[in-house]
mmCIF file of C-alpha atoms in Angstrom:
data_model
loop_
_atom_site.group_PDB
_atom_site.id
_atom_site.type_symbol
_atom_site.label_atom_id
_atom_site.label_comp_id
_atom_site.label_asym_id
_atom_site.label_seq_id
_atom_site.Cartn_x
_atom_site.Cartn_y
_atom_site.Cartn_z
ATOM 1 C CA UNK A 1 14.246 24.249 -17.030
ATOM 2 C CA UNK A 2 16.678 23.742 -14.234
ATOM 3 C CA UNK A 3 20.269 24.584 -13.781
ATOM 4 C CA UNK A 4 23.048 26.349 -12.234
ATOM 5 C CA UNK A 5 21.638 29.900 -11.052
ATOM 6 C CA UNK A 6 24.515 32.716 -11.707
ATOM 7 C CA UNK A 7 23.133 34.656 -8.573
ATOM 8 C CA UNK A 8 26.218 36.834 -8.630
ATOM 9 C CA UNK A 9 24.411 38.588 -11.752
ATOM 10 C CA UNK A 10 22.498 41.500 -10.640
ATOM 11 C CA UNK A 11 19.187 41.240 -12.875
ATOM 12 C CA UNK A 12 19.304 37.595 -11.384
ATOM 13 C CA UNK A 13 19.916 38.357 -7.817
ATOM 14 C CA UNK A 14 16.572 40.732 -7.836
ATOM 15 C CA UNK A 15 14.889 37.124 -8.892
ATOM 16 C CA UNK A 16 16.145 35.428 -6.418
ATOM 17 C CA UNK A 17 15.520 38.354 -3.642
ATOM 18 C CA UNK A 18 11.520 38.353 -5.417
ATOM 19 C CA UNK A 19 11.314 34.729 -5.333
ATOM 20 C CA UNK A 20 12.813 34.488 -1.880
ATOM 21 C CA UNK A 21 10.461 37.465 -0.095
ATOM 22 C CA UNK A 22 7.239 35.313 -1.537
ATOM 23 C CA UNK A 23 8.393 31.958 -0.205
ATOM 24 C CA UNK A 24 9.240 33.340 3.292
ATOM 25 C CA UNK A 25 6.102 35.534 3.273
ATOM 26 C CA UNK A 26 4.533 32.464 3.130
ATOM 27 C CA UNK A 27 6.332 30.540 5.255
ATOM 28 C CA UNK A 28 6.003 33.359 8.153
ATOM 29 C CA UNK A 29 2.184 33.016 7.582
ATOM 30 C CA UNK A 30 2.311 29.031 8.570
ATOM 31 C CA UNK A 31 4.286 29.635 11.363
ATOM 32 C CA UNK A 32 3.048 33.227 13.229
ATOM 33 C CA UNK A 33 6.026 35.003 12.917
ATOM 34 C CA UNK A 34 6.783 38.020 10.498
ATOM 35 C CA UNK A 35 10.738 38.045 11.476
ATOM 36 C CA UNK A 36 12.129 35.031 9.448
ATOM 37 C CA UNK A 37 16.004 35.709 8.589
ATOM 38 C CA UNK A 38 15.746 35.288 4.719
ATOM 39 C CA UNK A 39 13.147 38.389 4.868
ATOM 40 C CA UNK A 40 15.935 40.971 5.336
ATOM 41 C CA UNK A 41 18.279 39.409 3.510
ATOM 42 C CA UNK A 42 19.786 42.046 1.087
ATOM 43 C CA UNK A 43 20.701 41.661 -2.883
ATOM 44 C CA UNK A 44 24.064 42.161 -1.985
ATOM 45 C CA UNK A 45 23.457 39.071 0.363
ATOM 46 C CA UNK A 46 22.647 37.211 -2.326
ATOM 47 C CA UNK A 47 25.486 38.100 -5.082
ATOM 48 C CA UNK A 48 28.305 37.573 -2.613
ATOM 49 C CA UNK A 49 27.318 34.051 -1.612
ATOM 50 C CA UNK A 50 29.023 31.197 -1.945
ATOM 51 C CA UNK A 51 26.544 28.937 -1.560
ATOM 52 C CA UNK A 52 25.057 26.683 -4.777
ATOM 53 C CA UNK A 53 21.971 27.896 -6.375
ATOM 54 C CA UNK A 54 20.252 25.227 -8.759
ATOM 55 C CA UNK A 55 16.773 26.929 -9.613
ATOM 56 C CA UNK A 56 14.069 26.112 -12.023
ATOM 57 C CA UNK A 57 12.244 28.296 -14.422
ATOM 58 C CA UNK A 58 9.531 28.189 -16.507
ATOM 59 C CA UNK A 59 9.050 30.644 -19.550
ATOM 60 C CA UNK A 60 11.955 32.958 -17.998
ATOM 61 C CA UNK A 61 10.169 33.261 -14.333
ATOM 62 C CA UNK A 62 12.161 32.011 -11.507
ATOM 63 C CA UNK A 63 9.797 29.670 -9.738
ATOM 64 C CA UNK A 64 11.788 27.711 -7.340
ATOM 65 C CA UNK A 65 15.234 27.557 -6.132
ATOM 66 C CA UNK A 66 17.502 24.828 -3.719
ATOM 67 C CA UNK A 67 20.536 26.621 -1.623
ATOM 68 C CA UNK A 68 22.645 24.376 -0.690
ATOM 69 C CA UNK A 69 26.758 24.191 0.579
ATOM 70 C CA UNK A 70 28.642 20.632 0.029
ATOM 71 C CA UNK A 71 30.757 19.847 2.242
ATOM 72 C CA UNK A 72 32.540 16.898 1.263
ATOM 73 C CA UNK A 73 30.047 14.049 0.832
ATOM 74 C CA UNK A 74 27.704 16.391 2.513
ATOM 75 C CA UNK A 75 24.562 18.589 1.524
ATOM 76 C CA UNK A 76 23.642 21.405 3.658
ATOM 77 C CA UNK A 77 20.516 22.900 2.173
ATOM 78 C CA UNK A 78 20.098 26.155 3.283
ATOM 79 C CA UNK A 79 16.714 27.494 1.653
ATOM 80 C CA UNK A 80 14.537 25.625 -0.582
ATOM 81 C CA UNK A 81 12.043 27.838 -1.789
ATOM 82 C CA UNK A 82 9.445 27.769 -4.650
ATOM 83 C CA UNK A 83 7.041 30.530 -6.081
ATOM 84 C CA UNK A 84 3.434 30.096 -4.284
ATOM 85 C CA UNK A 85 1.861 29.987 -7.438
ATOM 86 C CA UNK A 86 4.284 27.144 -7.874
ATOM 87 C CA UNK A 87 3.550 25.502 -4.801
ATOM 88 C CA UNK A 88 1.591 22.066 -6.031
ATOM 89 C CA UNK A 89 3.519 21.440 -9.060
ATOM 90 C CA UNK A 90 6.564 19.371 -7.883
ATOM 91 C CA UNK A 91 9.141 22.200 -7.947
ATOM 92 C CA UNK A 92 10.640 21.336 -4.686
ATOM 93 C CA UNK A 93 10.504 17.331 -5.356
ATOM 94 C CA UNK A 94 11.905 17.813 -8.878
ATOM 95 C CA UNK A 95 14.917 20.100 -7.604
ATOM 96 C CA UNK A 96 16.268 17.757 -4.922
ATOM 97 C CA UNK A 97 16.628 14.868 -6.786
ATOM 98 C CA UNK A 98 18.319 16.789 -9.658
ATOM 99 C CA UNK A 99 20.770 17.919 -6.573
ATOM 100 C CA UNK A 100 21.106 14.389 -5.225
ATOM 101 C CA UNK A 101 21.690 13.400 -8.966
ATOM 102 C CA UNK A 102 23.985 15.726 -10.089
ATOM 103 C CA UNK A 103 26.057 15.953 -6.689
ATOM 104 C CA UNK A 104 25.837 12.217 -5.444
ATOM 105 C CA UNK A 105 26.201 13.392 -1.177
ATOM 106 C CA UNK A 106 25.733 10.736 0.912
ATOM 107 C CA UNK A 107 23.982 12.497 4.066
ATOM 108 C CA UNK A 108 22.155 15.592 3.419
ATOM 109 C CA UNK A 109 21.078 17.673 6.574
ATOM 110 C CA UNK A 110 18.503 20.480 6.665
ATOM 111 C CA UNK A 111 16.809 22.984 9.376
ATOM 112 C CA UNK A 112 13.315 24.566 8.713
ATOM 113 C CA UNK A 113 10.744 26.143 11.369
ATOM 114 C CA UNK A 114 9.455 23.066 13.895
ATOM 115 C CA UNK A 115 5.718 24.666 12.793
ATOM 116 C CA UNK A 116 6.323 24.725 9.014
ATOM 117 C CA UNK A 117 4.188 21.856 8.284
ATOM 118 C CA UNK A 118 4.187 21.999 4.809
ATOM 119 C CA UNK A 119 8.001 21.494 4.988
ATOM 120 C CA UNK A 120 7.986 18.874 7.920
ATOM 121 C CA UNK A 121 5.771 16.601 5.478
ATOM 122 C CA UNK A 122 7.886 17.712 2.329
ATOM 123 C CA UNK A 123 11.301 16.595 4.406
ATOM 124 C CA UNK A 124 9.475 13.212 5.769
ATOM 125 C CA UNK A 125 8.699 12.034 2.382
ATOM 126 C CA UNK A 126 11.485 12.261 0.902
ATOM 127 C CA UNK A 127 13.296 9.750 3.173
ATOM 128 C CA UNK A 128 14.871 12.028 5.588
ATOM 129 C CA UNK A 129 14.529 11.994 9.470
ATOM 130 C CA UNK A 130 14.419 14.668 12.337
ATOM 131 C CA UNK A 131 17.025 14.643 14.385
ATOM 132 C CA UNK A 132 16.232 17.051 16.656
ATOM 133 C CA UNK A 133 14.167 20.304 17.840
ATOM 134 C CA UNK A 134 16.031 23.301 19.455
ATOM 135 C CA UNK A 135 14.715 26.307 20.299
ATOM 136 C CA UNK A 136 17.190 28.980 18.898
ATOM 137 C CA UNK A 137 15.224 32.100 20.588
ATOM 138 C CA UNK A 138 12.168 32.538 22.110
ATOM 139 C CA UNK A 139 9.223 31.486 19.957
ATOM 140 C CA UNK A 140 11.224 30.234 17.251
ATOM 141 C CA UNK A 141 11.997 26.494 17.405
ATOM 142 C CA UNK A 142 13.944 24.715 14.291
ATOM 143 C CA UNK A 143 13.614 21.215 13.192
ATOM 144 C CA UNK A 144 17.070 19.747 11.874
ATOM 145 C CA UNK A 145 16.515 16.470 9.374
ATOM 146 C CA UNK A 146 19.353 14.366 7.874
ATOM 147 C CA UNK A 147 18.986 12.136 5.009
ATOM 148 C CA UNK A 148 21.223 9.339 4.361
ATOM 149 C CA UNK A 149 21.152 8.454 0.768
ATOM 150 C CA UNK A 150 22.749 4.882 1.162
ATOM 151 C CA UNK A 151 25.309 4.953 -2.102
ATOM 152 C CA UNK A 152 28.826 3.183 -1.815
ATOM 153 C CA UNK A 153 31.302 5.176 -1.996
#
């Protein structure tokens, strides 16, 4: 089931915080590097944000989750993470287009690690295009995508 994720709810901000240290462990594994942001992120973090989370469950298990601001028109996805169990299954796919559905931008931008491949091919097929690399400290170099999702205004 997906919907609206009330991460200012305690019992669900340990979810997300659960769900969010297995992506990132993950992620850090693809790209060499055990320091990624999100993996120090605190509960408290989490509840006070005031960013959208639109998750999806399955038998009350948080399995994926899209992070995203609007500004305007405008998506900013900020994490897009999904359980590694969960990882083949269409999670990610299924909760951006429900975002894009429900919240009609018409650009969406996103940054993820240049060497997350996994998220580089994820990005590509789903119609959006790098814009540029930049290397925001030593060793860590960031991909930024934009999608424009061509609907009239």
């Amino acid at each position: 089931m997906i919907g609206i994720w009330n991460h200012e709810e305690p019992t669900y901000a340990e979810m997300v915080m659960n769900l969010q240290k297995q992506a990132y462990l993950e992620e850090a594994e693809w790209i060499g590097r055990d320091d990624l942001p999100p993996l120090f992120e605190k509960e408290v973090d989490i509840r006070k944000s005031d960013l959208i989370h639109l998750a999806e469950t399955e038998q009350g298990e948080l399995i994926g989750m899209l992070v995203f601001a609007m500004d305007g028109r405008t998506m900013d996805i900020h994490k897009l993470m999904v359980h590694p169990r969960y990882s083949r299954n269409k999670t990610a796919s299924r909760l951006l287009e429900i975002a894009e559905r429900w919240w009609i931008p018409l650009e969406i931008t996103v940054s993820t690690a240049a060497g997350n491949k996994p998220a580089l091919f994820f990005y590509n097929k789903h119609g959006f295009r790098k814009e540029r690399e930049e290397e925001v400290e030593e060793g860590i170099v960031l991909a930024h995508f934009k999608k424009h999702t061509e609907r009239e205004e």
